[in-house]
């Protein structure tokens, strides 16, 4: 058995980073409640987080507490301010930037502000430590087999499919 949670969190266009942090904290509590109810933590959390892997709602101990390496995640938990927090493993860190095999992120946004990341990794797959070894394949898709999901600039083509690139992942228990 696994717990599969699908998310589409609020956009940065309409919510501040602090709002996203609060919502991630609520989501983390809800996931913990369900894990307690089902008496296991074989949880997969996947979807559009509208946050990058390094943002407080994703990495914060009171938020999703998703870390970039399996070695850290496999430690299970970390105690912060006398409160034990369970880790998620976030393999999406490895797909961020132009050194990865595929696109450098899942969402491209260019804005005229002093800080602009251009490529973002809003779409993510998070795994609890109990099942990190089940992950056998993970890719950011830039085509559907016959049609490119990218425009002529190499960015997600919202006219063909979506402004976000989809993820493909396979678990093998």
PDB file of C-alpha atoms in Angstrom:
ATOM      1  CA  UNK A   1       0.000   0.000   0.000  1.00  0.00           C
ATOM      2  CA  UNK A   2       1.026   3.578  -0.636  1.00  0.00           C
ATOM      3  CA  UNK A   3      -0.522   6.933   0.086  1.00  0.00           C
ATOM      4  CA  UNK A   4      -0.637   8.993  -3.092  1.00  0.00           C
ATOM      5  CA  UNK A   5      -1.283  12.709  -2.703  1.00  0.00           C
ATOM      6  CA  UNK A   6      -1.755  14.923  -5.742  1.00  0.00           C
ATOM      7  CA  UNK A   7      -1.328  18.669  -5.317  1.00  0.00           C
ATOM      8  CA  UNK A   8      -1.838  21.879  -7.200  1.00  0.00           C
ATOM      9  CA  UNK A   9      -0.857  24.611  -4.759  1.00  0.00           C
ATOM     10  CA  UNK A  10      -1.540  28.316  -5.123  1.00  0.00           C
ATOM     11  CA  UNK A  11       0.303  30.340  -7.745  1.00  0.00           C
ATOM     12  CA  UNK A  12       2.879  32.992  -6.976  1.00  0.00           C
ATOM     13  CA  UNK A  13       0.834  35.283  -9.195  1.00  0.00           C
ATOM     14  CA  UNK A  14      -1.849  35.453  -6.504  1.00  0.00           C
ATOM     15  CA  UNK A  15      -0.172  34.407  -3.237  1.00  0.00           C
ATOM     16  CA  UNK A  16       2.881  35.621  -1.348  1.00  0.00           C
ATOM     17  CA  UNK A  17       5.714  33.296  -0.315  1.00  0.00           C
ATOM     18  CA  UNK A  18       4.410  33.491   3.268  1.00  0.00           C
ATOM     19  CA  UNK A  19       0.977  32.309   2.095  1.00  0.00           C
ATOM     20  CA  UNK A  20       2.578  29.378   0.298  1.00  0.00           C
ATOM     21  CA  UNK A  21       4.584  28.508   3.425  1.00  0.00           C
ATOM     22  CA  UNK A  22       1.443  28.441   5.582  1.00  0.00           C
ATOM     23  CA  UNK A  23      -0.373  26.257   3.048  1.00  0.00           C
ATOM     24  CA  UNK A  24       2.595  23.866   2.824  1.00  0.00           C
ATOM     25  CA  UNK A  25       2.555  23.572   6.620  1.00  0.00           C
ATOM     26  CA  UNK A  26      -1.154  22.674   6.523  1.00  0.00           C
ATOM     27  CA  UNK A  27      -0.490  20.118   3.778  1.00  0.00           C
ATOM     28  CA  UNK A  28       2.341  18.565   5.815  1.00  0.00           C
ATOM     29  CA  UNK A  29       0.018  18.232   8.832  1.00  0.00           C
ATOM     30  CA  UNK A  30      -2.702  16.651   6.683  1.00  0.00           C
ATOM     31  CA  UNK A  31      -0.230  14.141   5.243  1.00  0.00           C
ATOM     32  CA  UNK A  32       1.037  13.293   8.734  1.00  0.00           C
ATOM     33  CA  UNK A  33      -2.558  12.759   9.917  1.00  0.00           C
ATOM     34  CA  UNK A  34      -3.237  10.357   7.042  1.00  0.00           C
ATOM     35  CA  UNK A  35       0.018   8.490   7.636  1.00  0.00           C
ATOM     36  CA  UNK A  36      -0.983   8.044  11.289  1.00  0.00           C
ATOM     37  CA  UNK A  37      -4.475   6.910  10.261  1.00  0.00           C
ATOM     38  CA  UNK A  38      -3.112   4.285   7.848  1.00  0.00           C
ATOM     39  CA  UNK A  39      -0.194   3.364  10.154  1.00  0.00           C
ATOM     40  CA  UNK A  40       2.517   3.726   7.509  1.00  0.00           C
ATOM     41  CA  UNK A  41       4.574   6.385   5.775  1.00  0.00           C
ATOM     42  CA  UNK A  42       4.846   4.999   2.260  1.00  0.00           C
ATOM     43  CA  UNK A  43       3.776   8.316   0.819  1.00  0.00           C
ATOM     44  CA  UNK A  44       4.231   9.859  -2.618  1.00  0.00           C
ATOM     45  CA  UNK A  45       3.402  13.536  -3.049  1.00  0.00           C
ATOM     46  CA  UNK A  46       3.305  14.744  -6.646  1.00  0.00           C
ATOM     47  CA  UNK A  47       2.057  17.755  -8.544  1.00  0.00           C
ATOM     48  CA  UNK A  48       2.401  21.465  -9.151  1.00  0.00           C
ATOM     49  CA  UNK A  49       3.769  22.938  -5.932  1.00  0.00           C
ATOM     50  CA  UNK A  50       4.170  26.424  -7.435  1.00  0.00           C
ATOM     51  CA  UNK A  51       7.327  26.563  -5.304  1.00  0.00           C
ATOM     52  CA  UNK A  52      10.898  25.631  -6.158  1.00  0.00           C
ATOM     53  CA  UNK A  53      12.640  22.823  -4.230  1.00  0.00           C
ATOM     54  CA  UNK A  54      14.679  25.386  -2.249  1.00  0.00           C
ATOM     55  CA  UNK A  55      11.751  27.486  -1.010  1.00  0.00           C
ATOM     56  CA  UNK A  56      10.725  27.502   2.684  1.00  0.00           C
ATOM     57  CA  UNK A  57       7.426  25.676   2.178  1.00  0.00           C
ATOM     58  CA  UNK A  58       9.211  22.753   0.533  1.00  0.00           C
ATOM     59  CA  UNK A  59      12.429  22.508   2.586  1.00  0.00           C
ATOM     60  CA  UNK A  60      11.250  23.860   5.952  1.00  0.00           C
ATOM     61  CA  UNK A  61      11.009  21.383   8.812  1.00  0.00           C
ATOM     62  CA  UNK A  62       7.471  22.582   9.598  1.00  0.00           C
ATOM     63  CA  UNK A  63       6.597  22.447   5.914  1.00  0.00           C
ATOM     64  CA  UNK A  64       7.167  19.477   3.632  1.00  0.00           C
ATOM     65  CA  UNK A  65      10.758  18.981   4.839  1.00  0.00           C
ATOM     66  CA  UNK A  66      11.896  17.719   1.430  1.00  0.00           C
ATOM     67  CA  UNK A  67      15.652  17.248   1.085  1.00  0.00           C
ATOM     68  CA  UNK A  68      17.888  16.899  -1.963  1.00  0.00           C
ATOM     69  CA  UNK A  69      19.669  13.623  -1.230  1.00  0.00           C
ATOM     70  CA  UNK A  70      18.527  10.093  -0.499  1.00  0.00           C
ATOM     71  CA  UNK A  71      21.234   9.769   2.167  1.00  0.00           C
ATOM     72  CA  UNK A  72      19.739  12.596   4.211  1.00  0.00           C
ATOM     73  CA  UNK A  73      16.141  11.478   3.627  1.00  0.00           C
ATOM     74  CA  UNK A  74      16.941   7.908   4.659  1.00  0.00           C
ATOM     75  CA  UNK A  75      17.825   9.175   8.142  1.00  0.00           C
ATOM     76  CA  UNK A  76      14.041   9.407   8.507  1.00  0.00           C
ATOM     77  CA  UNK A  77      13.560  12.424  10.723  1.00  0.00           C
ATOM     78  CA  UNK A  78      15.207  15.509  12.135  1.00  0.00           C
ATOM     79  CA  UNK A  79      14.456  17.303  15.388  1.00  0.00           C
ATOM     80  CA  UNK A  80      14.100  21.073  15.285  1.00  0.00           C
ATOM     81  CA  UNK A  81      13.055  23.040  18.384  1.00  0.00           C
ATOM     82  CA  UNK A  82      12.125  19.808  20.202  1.00  0.00           C
ATOM     83  CA  UNK A  83       9.797  18.752  17.373  1.00  0.00           C
ATOM     84  CA  UNK A  84      10.555  15.711  15.249  1.00  0.00           C
ATOM     85  CA  UNK A  85       9.881  16.184  11.528  1.00  0.00           C
ATOM     86  CA  UNK A  86       9.769  13.381   8.980  1.00  0.00           C
ATOM     87  CA  UNK A  87      11.684  13.892   5.739  1.00  0.00           C
ATOM     88  CA  UNK A  88      10.562  13.676   2.167  1.00  0.00           C
ATOM     89  CA  UNK A  89      13.148  12.962  -0.520  1.00  0.00           C
ATOM     90  CA  UNK A  90      12.981  15.405  -3.428  1.00  0.00           C
ATOM     91  CA  UNK A  91      14.813  13.972  -6.464  1.00  0.00           C
ATOM     92  CA  UNK A  92      13.850  17.021  -8.546  1.00  0.00           C
ATOM     93  CA  UNK A  93      16.988  18.856  -7.390  1.00  0.00           C
ATOM     94  CA  UNK A  94      18.974  16.655  -9.784  1.00  0.00           C
ATOM     95  CA  UNK A  95      16.900  17.827 -12.754  1.00  0.00           C
ATOM     96  CA  UNK A  96      17.379  21.553 -12.132  1.00  0.00           C
ATOM     97  CA  UNK A  97      19.619  23.443 -14.560  1.00  0.00           C
ATOM     98  CA  UNK A  98      21.226  22.797 -17.904  1.00  0.00           C
ATOM     99  CA  UNK A  99      23.469  19.962 -16.717  1.00  0.00           C
ATOM    100  CA  UNK A 100      20.503  17.603 -16.590  1.00  0.00           C
ATOM    101  CA  UNK A 101      19.605  15.437 -19.597  1.00  0.00           C
ATOM    102  CA  UNK A 102      16.286  17.110 -20.289  1.00  0.00           C
ATOM    103  CA  UNK A 103      14.829  20.571 -19.872  1.00  0.00           C
ATOM    104  CA  UNK A 104      16.371  22.683 -17.058  1.00  0.00           C
ATOM    105  CA  UNK A 105      13.056  22.924 -15.196  1.00  0.00           C
ATOM    106  CA  UNK A 106       9.324  22.425 -15.574  1.00  0.00           C
ATOM    107  CA  UNK A 107       8.163  26.045 -15.801  1.00  0.00           C
ATOM    108  CA  UNK A 108       9.736  29.064 -17.490  1.00  0.00           C
ATOM    109  CA  UNK A 109       8.865  32.596 -16.453  1.00  0.00           C
ATOM    110  CA  UNK A 110      10.760  35.716 -17.401  1.00  0.00           C
ATOM    111  CA  UNK A 111       9.852  38.832 -15.477  1.00  0.00           C
ATOM    112  CA  UNK A 112      11.304  42.323 -15.248  1.00  0.00           C
ATOM    113  CA  UNK A 113      12.279  42.260 -11.577  1.00  0.00           C
ATOM    114  CA  UNK A 114      15.727  42.313  -9.972  1.00  0.00           C
ATOM    115  CA  UNK A 115      15.489  38.602  -9.102  1.00  0.00           C
ATOM    116  CA  UNK A 116      14.365  36.246 -11.831  1.00  0.00           C
ATOM    117  CA  UNK A 117      15.137  32.509 -11.903  1.00  0.00           C
ATOM    118  CA  UNK A 118      13.752  32.074 -15.445  1.00  0.00           C
ATOM    119  CA  UNK A 119      13.506  28.279 -15.110  1.00  0.00           C
ATOM    120  CA  UNK A 120      11.626  26.916 -12.110  1.00  0.00           C
ATOM    121  CA  UNK A 121      10.988  23.430 -10.789  1.00  0.00           C
ATOM    122  CA  UNK A 122       7.379  23.892  -9.667  1.00  0.00           C
ATOM    123  CA  UNK A 123       6.363  20.337 -10.605  1.00  0.00           C
ATOM    124  CA  UNK A 124       7.823  17.772  -8.250  1.00  0.00           C
ATOM    125  CA  UNK A 125       7.690  14.197  -6.981  1.00  0.00           C
ATOM    126  CA  UNK A 126       8.405  13.755  -3.260  1.00  0.00           C
ATOM    127  CA  UNK A 127       8.895  10.354  -1.607  1.00  0.00           C
ATOM    128  CA  UNK A 128       9.056   9.343   2.033  1.00  0.00           C
ATOM    129  CA  UNK A 129      12.258   7.541   3.108  1.00  0.00           C
ATOM    130  CA  UNK A 130      10.457   4.192   3.348  1.00  0.00           C
ATOM    131  CA  UNK A 131      10.027   4.095  -0.428  1.00  0.00           C
ATOM    132  CA  UNK A 132      12.891   6.117  -1.945  1.00  0.00           C
ATOM    133  CA  UNK A 133      14.389   2.880  -3.281  1.00  0.00           C
ATOM    134  CA  UNK A 134      11.165   2.252  -5.252  1.00  0.00           C
ATOM    135  CA  UNK A 135      11.916   5.135  -7.629  1.00  0.00           C
ATOM    136  CA  UNK A 136      13.141   3.539 -10.854  1.00  0.00           C
ATOM    137  CA  UNK A 137      12.571   6.260 -13.421  1.00  0.00           C
ATOM    138  CA  UNK A 138      11.931  10.000 -13.335  1.00  0.00           C
ATOM    139  CA  UNK A 139      11.966  12.438 -16.221  1.00  0.00           C
ATOM    140  CA  UNK A 140      10.745  15.854 -17.237  1.00  0.00           C
ATOM    141  CA  UNK A 141       8.970  15.255 -20.517  1.00  0.00           C
ATOM    142  CA  UNK A 142       9.607  17.622 -23.418  1.00  0.00           C
ATOM    143  CA  UNK A 143       7.555  15.647 -25.969  1.00  0.00           C
ATOM    144  CA  UNK A 144       4.655  13.213 -25.971  1.00  0.00           C
ATOM    145  CA  UNK A 145       6.339  10.737 -28.291  1.00  0.00           C
ATOM    146  CA  UNK A 146       5.464  12.573 -31.460  1.00  0.00           C
ATOM    147  CA  UNK A 147       4.831  16.233 -30.605  1.00  0.00           C
ATOM    148  CA  UNK A 148       7.280  18.573 -28.886  1.00  0.00           C
ATOM    149  CA  UNK A 149       6.001  20.292 -25.764  1.00  0.00           C
ATOM    150  CA  UNK A 150       8.562  23.069 -26.278  1.00  0.00           C
ATOM    151  CA  UNK A 151       8.293  26.169 -28.430  1.00  0.00           C
ATOM    152  CA  UNK A 152      10.999  27.407 -30.810  1.00  0.00           C
ATOM    153  CA  UNK A 153      12.853  29.020 -27.859  1.00  0.00           C
ATOM    154  CA  UNK A 154      13.001  25.700 -25.977  1.00  0.00           C
ATOM    155  CA  UNK A 155      10.417  26.782 -23.394  1.00  0.00           C
ATOM    156  CA  UNK A 156       7.112  25.081 -22.503  1.00  0.00           C
ATOM    157  CA  UNK A 157       4.650  25.640 -25.354  1.00  0.00           C
ATOM    158  CA  UNK A 158       1.355  26.575 -23.700  1.00  0.00           C
ATOM    159  CA  UNK A 159      -0.343  26.603 -27.106  1.00  0.00           C
ATOM    160  CA  UNK A 160       0.529  22.938 -27.743  1.00  0.00           C
ATOM    161  CA  UNK A 161       0.031  21.580 -24.236  1.00  0.00           C
ATOM    162  CA  UNK A 162       0.695  23.573 -21.064  1.00  0.00           C
ATOM    163  CA  UNK A 163       2.904  26.253 -19.571  1.00  0.00           C
ATOM    164  CA  UNK A 164       4.322  23.489 -17.320  1.00  0.00           C
ATOM    165  CA  UNK A 165       6.225  20.450 -18.541  1.00  0.00           C
ATOM    166  CA  UNK A 166       4.871  17.125 -17.254  1.00  0.00           C
ATOM    167  CA  UNK A 167       6.747  14.597 -15.160  1.00  0.00           C
ATOM    168  CA  UNK A 168       7.034  10.889 -15.770  1.00  0.00           C
ATOM    169  CA  UNK A 169       7.980   8.608 -12.893  1.00  0.00           C
ATOM    170  CA  UNK A 170       7.857   4.908 -12.213  1.00  0.00           C
ATOM    171  CA  UNK A 171       7.902   3.131  -8.874  1.00  0.00           C
ATOM    172  CA  UNK A 172       8.813  -0.521  -8.473  1.00  0.00           C
ATOM    173  CA  UNK A 173       8.006  -1.800  -4.966  1.00  0.00           C
TER     174      UNK A 173
END
